PDB file of C-alpha atoms and ligand atoms in Angstrom:
ATOM      1  CA  MET A   1     -63.786   7.194 -34.995  1.00 31.00           C
ATOM      2  CA  LEU A   2     -64.163   4.150 -37.215  1.00 34.00           C
ATOM      3  CA  ALA A   3     -64.000   6.091 -40.463  1.00 35.00           C
ATOM      4  CA  ASN A   4     -60.973   4.076 -41.534  1.00 38.00           C
ATOM      5  CA  LYS A   5     -62.530   0.742 -40.595  1.00 41.00           C
ATOM      6  CA  GLY A   6     -62.795  -0.415 -44.204  1.00 40.00           C
ATOM      7  CA  ASN A   7     -59.123   0.123 -45.006  1.00 46.00           C
ATOM      8  CA  TYR A   8     -58.023  -1.229 -41.695  1.00 52.00           C
ATOM      9  CA  ALA A   9     -60.110  -4.399 -42.025  1.00 46.00           C
ATOM     10  CA  GLY A  10     -59.004  -4.894 -45.588  1.00 45.00           C
ATOM     11  CA  MET A  11     -55.340  -4.633 -44.696  1.00 49.00           C
ATOM     12  CA  SER A  12     -55.142  -6.983 -41.767  1.00 54.00           C
ATOM     13  CA  LYS A  13     -58.164  -9.266 -41.792  1.00 62.00           C
ATOM     14  CA  ALA A  14     -55.978 -12.270 -42.516  1.00 85.00           C
ATOM     15  CA  VAL A  15     -54.317 -12.014 -39.103  1.00 94.00           C
ATOM     16  CA  PRO A  16     -56.595 -13.589 -36.465  1.00 95.00           C
ATOM     17  CA  VAL A  17     -57.513 -11.598 -33.363  1.00 96.00           C
ATOM     18  CA  ILE A  18     -59.139 -12.734 -30.140  1.00 97.00           C
ATOM     19  CA  THR A  19     -60.455  -9.845 -28.043  1.00 97.00           C
ATOM     20  CA  ILE A  20     -60.927 -10.180 -24.297  1.00 97.00           C
ATOM     21  CA  ASP A  21     -62.706  -7.255 -22.683  1.00 96.00           C
ATOM     22  CA  GLY A  22     -64.104  -6.711 -19.228  1.00 94.00           C
ATOM     23  CA  PRO A  23     -63.645  -4.856 -15.943  1.00 89.00           C
ATOM     24  CA  SER A  24     -60.512  -5.123 -13.825  1.00 83.00           C
ATOM     25  CA  GLY A  25     -60.456  -8.204 -11.614  1.00 84.00           C
ATOM     26  CA  SER A  26     -62.460 -10.296 -14.073  1.00 90.00           C
ATOM     27  CA  GLY A  27     -59.339 -12.391 -14.706  1.00 88.00           C
ATOM     28  CA  LYS A  28     -58.894 -11.141 -18.265  1.00 91.00           C
ATOM     29  CA  GLY A  29     -55.247 -10.065 -17.860  1.00 90.00           C
ATOM     30  CA  THR A  30     -54.145 -13.481 -16.648  1.00 91.00           C
ATOM     31  CA  VAL A  31     -56.176 -15.546 -19.103  1.00 94.00           C
ATOM     32  CA  SER A  32     -55.298 -13.289 -22.047  1.00 94.00           C
ATOM     33  CA  ARG A  33     -51.590 -13.817 -21.393  1.00 91.00           C
ATOM     34  CA  LEU A  34     -52.071 -17.576 -20.968  1.00 93.00           C
ATOM     35  CA  LEU A  35     -54.123 -17.810 -24.124  1.00 95.00           C
ATOM     36  CA  ALA A  36     -51.563 -15.845 -26.136  1.00 93.00           C
ATOM     37  CA  ARG A  37     -48.784 -18.095 -24.895  1.00 92.00           C
ATOM     38  CA  GLU A  38     -50.791 -21.261 -25.555  1.00 93.00           C
ATOM     39  CA  ARG A  39     -51.490 -20.249 -29.155  1.00 93.00           C
ATOM     40  CA  GLY A  40     -48.124 -18.596 -29.806  1.00 92.00           C
ATOM     41  CA  PHE A  41     -49.953 -15.307 -30.493  1.00 93.00           C
ATOM     42  CA  HIS A  42     -48.832 -11.752 -29.781  1.00 91.00           C
ATOM     43  CA  PHE A  43     -50.371 -10.055 -26.771  1.00 91.00           C
ATOM     44  CA  LEU A  44     -51.702  -6.517 -26.409  1.00 93.00           C
ATOM     45  CA  ASP A  45     -52.245  -5.231 -22.865  1.00 92.00           C
ATOM     46  CA  SER A  46     -54.111  -2.077 -23.868  1.00 94.00           C
ATOM     47  CA  GLY A  47     -54.637  -1.006 -20.242  1.00 93.00           C
ATOM     48  CA  ALA A  48     -50.856  -0.749 -19.930  1.00 93.00           C
ATOM     49  CA  LEU A  49     -50.873   1.919 -22.665  1.00 95.00           C
ATOM     50  CA  TYR A  50     -53.304   4.084 -20.681  1.00 95.00           C
ATOM     51  CA  ARG A  51     -51.324   3.425 -17.492  1.00 95.00           C
ATOM     52  CA  LEU A  52     -48.070   4.349 -19.240  1.00 95.00           C
ATOM     53  CA  LEU A  53     -49.553   7.539 -20.569  1.00 96.00           C
ATOM     54  CA  ALA A  54     -50.830   8.623 -17.137  1.00 95.00           C
ATOM     55  CA  TYR A  55     -47.482   7.766 -15.575  1.00 94.00           C
ATOM     56  CA  ALA A  56     -45.468   9.565 -18.264  1.00 94.00           C
ATOM     57  CA  ALA A  57     -47.699  12.643 -17.965  1.00 94.00           C
ATOM     58  CA  GLN A  58     -47.270  12.743 -14.198  1.00 92.00           C
ATOM     59  CA  ARG A  59     -43.514  12.304 -14.594  1.00 90.00           C
ATOM     60  CA  ARG A  60     -43.514  15.376 -16.844  1.00 91.00           C
ATOM     61  CA  GLY A  61     -45.680  17.360 -14.423  1.00 93.00           C
ATOM     62  CA  MET A  62     -48.607  17.496 -16.873  1.00 92.00           C
ATOM     63  CA  GLY A  63     -52.224  17.704 -15.690  1.00 91.00           C
ATOM     64  CA  LEU A  64     -54.355  14.621 -16.376  1.00 94.00           C
ATOM     65  CA  ASP A  65     -57.117  16.761 -17.867  1.00 90.00           C
ATOM     66  CA  ASN A  66     -55.011  18.488 -20.523  1.00 94.00           C
ATOM     67  CA  GLU A  67     -56.569  16.563 -23.408  1.00 96.00           C
ATOM     68  CA  SER A  68     -54.601  17.954 -26.351  1.00 96.00           C
ATOM     69  CA  ALA A  69     -51.216  17.719 -24.592  1.00 96.00           C
ATOM     70  CA  LEU A  70     -51.997  14.157 -23.454  1.00 97.00           C
ATOM     71  CA  ALA A  71     -53.049  13.128 -26.971  1.00 96.00           C
ATOM     72  CA  ALA A  72     -49.798  14.542 -28.371  1.00 96.00           C
ATOM     73  CA  LEU A  73     -47.820  12.701 -25.705  1.00 95.00           C
ATOM     74  CA  ALA A  74     -49.698   9.440 -26.495  1.00 94.00           C
ATOM     75  CA  GLY A  75     -48.449   9.652 -30.075  1.00 91.00           C
ATOM     76  CA  GLU A  76     -44.824  10.250 -29.071  1.00 91.00           C
ATOM     77  CA  LEU A  77     -44.186   7.838 -26.209  1.00 91.00           C
ATOM     78  CA  ASP A  78     -41.352   5.371 -26.699  1.00 89.00           C
ATOM     79  CA  ILE A  79     -43.060   2.205 -25.427  1.00 88.00           C
ATOM     80  CA  ARG A  80     -41.863  -1.362 -25.732  1.00 83.00           C
ATOM     81  CA  PHE A  81     -43.189  -4.662 -24.411  1.00 80.00           C
ATOM     82  CA  PRO A  82     -40.111  -6.895 -24.625  1.00 74.00           C
ATOM     83  CA  ALA A  83     -41.071 -10.484 -25.406  1.00 64.00           C
ATOM     84  CA  ASP A  84     -38.139 -11.878 -23.467  1.00 59.00           C
ATOM     85  CA  GLY A  85     -39.439 -14.188 -20.813  1.00 52.00           C
ATOM     86  CA  GLU A  86     -41.825 -14.101 -17.899  1.00 56.00           C
ATOM     87  CA  GLY A  87     -43.451 -11.175 -16.181  1.00 61.00           C
ATOM     88  CA  ASP A  88     -44.793  -7.825 -17.191  1.00 71.00           C
ATOM     89  CA  ARG A  89     -41.768  -5.900 -18.403  1.00 80.00           C
ATOM     90  CA  VAL A  90     -42.749  -2.621 -20.003  1.00 87.00           C
ATOM     91  CA  LEU A  91     -40.160  -0.132 -21.201  1.00 89.00           C
ATOM     92  CA  LEU A  92     -40.830   3.593 -21.288  1.00 90.00           C
ATOM     93  CA  ASP A  93     -37.939   5.547 -22.828  1.00 88.00           C
ATOM     94  CA  GLY A  94     -35.837   2.457 -22.096  1.00 88.00           C
ATOM     95  CA  ASP A  95     -36.706   2.314 -18.337  1.00 90.00           C
ATOM     96  CA  ASP A  96     -38.535  -0.742 -17.002  1.00 91.00           C
ATOM     97  CA  VAL A  97     -41.746   0.681 -15.505  1.00 92.00           C
ATOM     98  CA  GLY A  98     -43.632  -2.644 -15.359  1.00 88.00           C
ATOM     99  CA  GLU A  99     -44.054  -2.422 -11.565  1.00 88.00           C
ATOM    100  CA  VAL A 100     -44.767   1.246 -11.121  1.00 91.00           C
ATOM    101  CA  ILE A 101     -47.577   1.349 -13.701  1.00 92.00           C
ATOM    102  CA  ARG A 102     -49.427  -1.423 -11.775  1.00 87.00           C
ATOM    103  CA  THR A 103     -49.959   0.744  -8.678  1.00 84.00           C
ATOM    104  CA  GLU A 104     -53.447   1.904  -7.681  1.00 77.00           C
ATOM    105  CA  ALA A 105     -52.383   5.522  -8.364  1.00 83.00           C
ATOM    106  CA  ALA A 106     -51.350   4.690 -11.942  1.00 88.00           C
ATOM    107  CA  GLY A 107     -54.615   2.736 -12.421  1.00 85.00           C
ATOM    108  CA  SER A 108     -56.744   5.626 -11.343  1.00 84.00           C
ATOM    109  CA  GLY A 109     -54.699   8.037 -13.522  1.00 92.00           C
ATOM    110  CA  ALA A 110     -55.191   5.621 -16.428  1.00 93.00           C
ATOM    111  CA  SER A 111     -58.942   5.614 -15.903  1.00 86.00           C
ATOM    112  CA  ARG A 112     -58.948   9.449 -16.083  1.00 90.00           C
ATOM    113  CA  VAL A 113     -56.877   9.777 -19.264  1.00 94.00           C
ATOM    114  CA  ALA A 114     -58.837   6.897 -20.838  1.00 92.00           C
ATOM    115  CA  ALA A 115     -62.004   9.018 -20.633  1.00 89.00           C
ATOM    116  CA  LEU A 116     -60.546  11.636 -23.030  1.00 93.00           C
ATOM    117  CA  PRO A 117     -61.653  11.113 -26.679  1.00 94.00           C
ATOM    118  CA  ALA A 118     -58.480  12.614 -28.234  1.00 96.00           C
ATOM    119  CA  VAL A 119     -56.325  10.279 -26.161  1.00 96.00           C
ATOM    120  CA  ARG A 120     -58.309   7.216 -27.273  1.00 95.00           C
ATOM    121  CA  GLN A 121     -58.038   8.335 -30.888  1.00 95.00           C
ATOM    122  CA  ALA A 122     -54.271   8.871 -30.557  1.00 95.00           C
ATOM    123  CA  LEU A 123     -53.819   5.342 -29.209  1.00 96.00           C
ATOM    124  CA  LEU A 124     -56.036   3.649 -31.819  1.00 95.00           C
ATOM    125  CA  ASP A 125     -53.472   3.026 -34.580  1.00 90.00           C
ATOM    126  CA  ARG A 126     -50.827   2.207 -32.043  1.00 92.00           C
ATOM    127  CA  GLN A 127     -53.022  -0.635 -30.736  1.00 94.00           C
ATOM    128  CA  ARG A 128     -53.912  -1.900 -34.227  1.00 95.00           C
ATOM    129  CA  ARG A 129     -50.242  -2.218 -35.113  1.00 92.00           C
ATOM    130  CA  PHE A 130     -50.024  -5.105 -32.627  1.00 92.00           C
ATOM    131  CA  ARG A 131     -52.061  -7.209 -35.078  1.00 95.00           C
ATOM    132  CA  LEU A 132     -49.228  -9.268 -36.478  1.00 94.00           C
ATOM    133  CA  ASN A 133     -48.885 -12.858 -37.651  1.00 94.00           C
ATOM    134  CA  PRO A 134     -49.527 -15.478 -36.434  1.00 94.00           C
ATOM    135  CA  GLY A 135     -52.248 -13.715 -34.409  1.00 95.00           C
ATOM    136  CA  LEU A 136     -53.103 -11.462 -31.487  1.00 95.00           C
ATOM    137  CA  VAL A 137     -54.855 -11.711 -28.154  1.00 95.00           C
ATOM    138  CA  ALA A 138     -56.004  -8.185 -27.228  1.00 96.00           C
ATOM    139  CA  ASP A 139     -56.947  -7.430 -23.622  1.00 95.00           C
ATOM    140  CA  GLY A 140     -58.879  -4.282 -22.679  1.00 95.00           C
ATOM    141  CA  ARG A 141     -62.232  -2.544 -22.447  1.00 92.00           C
ATOM    142  CA  ASP A 142     -63.012  -1.700 -26.077  1.00 94.00           C
ATOM    143  CA  MET A 143     -61.003  -4.278 -28.023  1.00 96.00           C
ATOM    144  CA  GLY A 144     -64.099  -5.942 -29.513  1.00 96.00           C
ATOM    145  CA  THR A 145     -66.227  -2.799 -29.854  1.00 94.00           C
ATOM    146  CA  VAL A 146     -63.799  -0.177 -31.221  1.00 95.00           C
ATOM    147  CA  VAL A 147     -60.221  -1.294 -31.800  1.00 97.00           C
ATOM    148  CA  PHE A 148     -60.811  -4.667 -33.511  1.00 97.00           C
ATOM    149  CA  PRO A 149     -64.501  -4.670 -34.495  1.00 96.00           C
ATOM    150  CA  ASP A 150     -63.790  -7.430 -37.042  1.00 95.00           C
ATOM    151  CA  ALA A 151     -62.116  -9.739 -34.489  1.00 96.00           C
ATOM    152  CA  ASP A 152     -62.480 -13.474 -35.104  1.00 95.00           C
ATOM    153  CA  ALA A 153     -63.615 -14.156 -31.542  1.00 96.00           C
ATOM    154  CA  LYS A 154     -64.813 -11.705 -28.892  1.00 97.00           C
ATOM    155  CA  ILE A 155     -65.033 -12.560 -25.222  1.00 97.00           C
ATOM    156  CA  PHE A 156     -66.426 -10.377 -22.445  1.00 96.00           C
ATOM    157  CA  LEU A 157     -65.351 -11.525 -18.978  1.00 95.00           C
ATOM    158  CA  THR A 158     -67.236 -10.338 -15.917  1.00 92.00           C
ATOM    159  CA  ALA A 159     -67.332 -11.107 -12.202  1.00 94.00           C
ATOM    160  CA  SER A 160     -69.258  -9.543  -9.331  1.00 93.00           C
ATOM    161  CA  ALA A 161     -67.709  -6.382  -7.825  1.00 93.00           C
ATOM    162  CA  GLY A 162     -67.320  -8.169  -4.463  1.00 95.00           C
ATOM    163  CA  GLU A 163     -65.427 -11.073  -6.018  1.00 95.00           C
ATOM    164  CA  ARG A 164     -63.190  -8.707  -8.001  1.00 95.00           C
ATOM    165  CA  ALA A 165     -62.414  -6.722  -4.829  1.00 95.00           C
ATOM    166  CA  ARG A 166     -61.575  -9.974  -3.012  1.00 94.00           C
ATOM    167  CA  ARG A 167     -59.148 -10.955  -5.803  1.00 91.00           C
ATOM    168  CA  ARG A 168     -57.533  -7.521  -5.775  1.00 88.00           C
ATOM    169  CA  CYS A 169     -57.077  -7.634  -1.980  1.00 92.00           C
ATOM    170  CA  ASN A 170     -55.376 -11.022  -2.273  1.00 91.00           C
ATOM    171  CA  GLN A 171     -53.028  -9.734  -4.988  1.00 85.00           C
ATOM    172  CA  LEU A 172     -52.094  -6.718  -2.863  1.00 85.00           C
ATOM    173  CA  LYS A 173     -51.588  -8.884   0.241  1.00 88.00           C
ATOM    174  CA  GLU A 174     -49.232 -11.115  -1.732  1.00 87.00           C
ATOM    175  CA  LYS A 175     -47.190  -7.999  -2.438  1.00 82.00           C
ATOM    176  CA  GLY A 176     -47.123  -7.242   1.301  1.00 87.00           C
ATOM    177  CA  LYS A 177     -49.611  -4.349   1.086  1.00 83.00           C
ATOM    178  CA  LEU A 178     -52.248  -4.046   3.799  1.00 85.00           C
ATOM    179  CA  VAL A 179     -55.573  -2.859   2.440  1.00 88.00           C
ATOM    180  CA  GLU A 180     -59.153  -2.704   3.663  1.00 92.00           C
ATOM    181  CA  PHE A 181     -61.623  -4.745   1.617  1.00 94.00           C
ATOM    182  CA  GLU A 182     -64.199  -1.919   1.794  1.00 95.00           C
ATOM    183  CA  ASP A 183     -61.692   0.606   0.365  1.00 93.00           C
ATOM    184  CA  VAL A 184     -60.778  -1.698  -2.526  1.00 92.00           C
ATOM    185  CA  LEU A 185     -64.461  -2.388  -3.238  1.00 94.00           C
ATOM    186  CA  ALA A 186     -65.275   1.336  -3.221  1.00 93.00           C
ATOM    187  CA  ASP A 187     -62.367   2.031  -5.601  1.00 88.00           C
ATOM    188  CA  ILE A 188     -63.528  -0.720  -7.984  1.00 89.00           C
ATOM    189  CA  LYS A 189     -67.052   0.714  -8.031  1.00 90.00           C
ATOM    190  CA  VAL A 190     -65.797   4.239  -8.793  1.00 87.00           C
ATOM    191  CA  ARG A 191     -63.604   2.953 -11.614  1.00 82.00           C
ATOM    192  CA  ASP A 192     -66.390   0.735 -13.046  1.00 86.00           C
ATOM    193  CA  GLU A 193     -68.743   3.687 -13.063  1.00 86.00           C
ATOM    194  CA  ARG A 194     -66.196   5.945 -14.806  1.00 80.00           C
ATOM    195  CA  ASP A 195     -65.239   3.302 -17.389  1.00 78.00           C
ATOM    196  CA  ALA A 196     -68.873   2.395 -18.135  1.00 81.00           C
ATOM    197  CA  SER A 197     -70.330   5.899 -18.258  1.00 83.00           C
ATOM    198  CA  ARG A 198     -67.737   7.780 -20.336  1.00 76.00           C
ATOM    199  CA  SER A 199     -69.075   9.100 -23.610  1.00 79.00           C
ATOM    200  CA  VAL A 200     -66.430   7.500 -25.805  1.00 78.00           C
ATOM    201  CA  ALA A 201     -65.820   3.730 -25.978  1.00 74.00           C
ATOM    202  CA  PRO A 202     -67.568   2.931 -22.692  1.00 78.00           C
ATOM    203  CA  LEU A 203     -67.020  -0.476 -21.140  1.00 85.00           C
ATOM    204  CA  ARG A 204     -69.706  -2.731 -22.624  1.00 88.00           C
ATOM    205  CA  PRO A 205     -69.754  -6.061 -24.434  1.00 92.00           C
ATOM    206  CA  ALA A 206     -69.727  -6.052 -28.237  1.00 93.00           C
ATOM    207  CA  GLN A 207     -73.031  -7.301 -29.640  1.00 94.00           C
ATOM    208  CA  ASP A 208     -71.326 -10.418 -30.934  1.00 94.00           C
ATOM    209  CA  ALA A 209     -69.236 -11.051 -27.796  1.00 96.00           C
ATOM    210  CA  TYR A 210     -69.494 -14.208 -25.732  1.00 95.00           C
ATOM    211  CA  LEU A 211     -70.232 -13.283 -22.087  1.00 95.00           C
ATOM    212  CA  LEU A 212     -68.462 -15.328 -19.450  1.00 96.00           C
ATOM    213  CA  ASP A 213     -69.004 -14.709 -15.719  1.00 95.00           C
ATOM    214  CA  THR A 214     -65.925 -15.833 -13.787  1.00 95.00           C
ATOM    215  CA  SER A 215     -67.283 -15.131 -10.262  1.00 94.00           C
ATOM    216  CA  GLU A 216     -67.337 -18.869  -9.577  1.00 95.00           C
ATOM    217  CA  LEU A 217     -64.466 -19.885 -11.846  1.00 95.00           C
ATOM    218  CA  ASP A 218     -60.768 -20.022 -11.058  1.00 93.00           C
ATOM    219  CA  ILE A 219     -58.143 -19.475 -13.763  1.00 94.00           C
ATOM    220  CA  PRO A 220     -57.861 -23.120 -14.966  1.00 96.00           C
ATOM    221  CA  ALA A 221     -61.668 -23.398 -15.149  1.00 97.00           C
ATOM    222  CA  THR A 222     -61.890 -20.093 -17.051  1.00 96.00           C
ATOM    223  CA  MET A 223     -59.230 -21.288 -19.499  1.00 97.00           C
ATOM    224  CA  GLU A 224     -61.155 -24.511 -20.039  1.00 97.00           C
ATOM    225  CA  ARG A 225     -64.327 -22.580 -20.871  1.00 96.00           C
ATOM    226  CA  LEU A 226     -62.411 -20.288 -23.212  1.00 96.00           C
ATOM    227  CA  ARG A 227     -60.909 -23.196 -25.117  1.00 95.00           C
ATOM    228  CA  GLU A 228     -64.414 -24.613 -25.629  1.00 94.00           C
ATOM    229  CA  ILE A 229     -65.762 -21.252 -26.800  1.00 93.00           C
ATOM    230  CA  LEU A 230     -62.843 -20.655 -29.168  1.00 93.00           C
ATOM    231  CA  LYS A 231     -62.995 -24.143 -30.649  1.00 89.00           C
ATOM    232  CA  ASN A 232     -66.149 -23.133 -32.474  1.00 78.00           C
ATOM    233  CA  ARG A 233     -64.985 -19.661 -33.461  1.00 77.00           C
ATOM    234  CA  LEU A 234     -61.361 -20.026 -34.565  1.00 74.00           C
ATOM    235  CA  ASN A 235     -59.474 -22.536 -36.592  1.00 61.00           C
ATOM    236  CA  PRO A 236     -57.241 -24.624 -34.303  1.00 54.00           C
TER     237      PRO A 236
HETATM  238  O1   DC B   1     -56.891  -3.054 -17.537  1.00 76.16           O
HETATM  239  P1   DC B   1     -56.238  -1.971 -16.665  1.00 76.16           P
HETATM  240  O2   DC B   1     -56.697  -2.002 -15.228  1.00 76.16           O
HETATM  241  O3   DC B   1     -54.755  -1.991 -16.778  1.00 76.16           O
HETATM  242  O4   DC B   1     -56.744  -0.572 -17.284  1.00 76.16           O
HETATM  243  C1   DC B   1     -56.396   0.658 -16.713  1.00 76.16           C
HETATM  244  C2   DC B   1     -57.456   1.711 -17.056  1.00 76.16           C
HETATM  245  O5   DC B   1     -57.418   1.980 -18.470  1.00 76.16           O
HETATM  246  C3   DC B   1     -58.879   1.313 -16.708  1.00 76.16           C
HETATM  247  O6   DC B   1     -59.432   2.200 -15.764  1.00 76.16           O
HETATM  248  C4   DC B   1     -59.669   1.433 -17.984  1.00 76.16           C
HETATM  249  C5   DC B   1     -58.737   1.991 -19.003  1.00 76.16           C
HETATM  250  N1   DC B   1     -58.741   1.221 -20.250  1.00 76.16           N
HETATM  251  C6   DC B   1     -59.564   1.632 -21.258  1.00 76.16           C
HETATM  252  O7   DC B   1     -60.289   2.602 -21.098  1.00 76.16           O
HETATM  253  N2   DC B   1     -59.556   0.986 -22.457  1.00 76.16           N
HETATM  254  C7   DC B   1     -58.786  -0.090 -22.643  1.00 76.16           C
HETATM  255  N3   DC B   1     -58.811  -0.715 -23.821  1.00 76.16           N
HETATM  256  C8   DC B   1     -57.960  -0.565 -21.591  1.00 76.16           C
HETATM  257  C9   DC B   1     -57.969   0.109 -20.382  1.00 76.16           C
END
């Protein structure tokens, strides 16, 4: 999968990349966005690509286990992340699907298509093209291990499954959705297991990643820790 690593690294090494990997609910989405904004860097939400693919496949009536058709679709999708203000706008074929790809159904579809090697390969170059000046913050599961192995700074955020389920419940309640804590916790455990046990690019920290457990940290405290960590790894 990394056969082209040499070329790739040679072409874009000058553009700094910070990778932030970890399971859902670790806080990585929020802090990655904040960090990108703070540094004036581009932002890659790689999970959104898998979510978009699952959503687009379902919209076309395709099965989520049809690996070759999904890989072909991954290469063709017209996806844009407009950098025009707040929020999570994501355009698929020109339609704003930012909300609909955040549903639990889209998340579980994403986790299924993300386990398919041909899909991951098809999305690899697409993700690397986000590495543009003045720099990139890349949020995902395999940013530091597979997509940007030469990143300037690699962070792996974790939190206990219980704490992540609590955060997810609060987010859903804010959106007016009633959910049972036990159901959310069970869903998180299933997804963790699938993401960590798949044969290709499983969820695990890169050897040179800095591990940060956010179970006891809120967002401002996590940001503070990240600034300290990055001070020693990146030029200001
Ligand atoms: O971060 P998220 O919840 O939006 O990710 C959705 C799914 O996509 C998640 O189950 C794991 C998968 N994913 C992945 O396999 N690799 C990535 N780089 C990002 C997400």
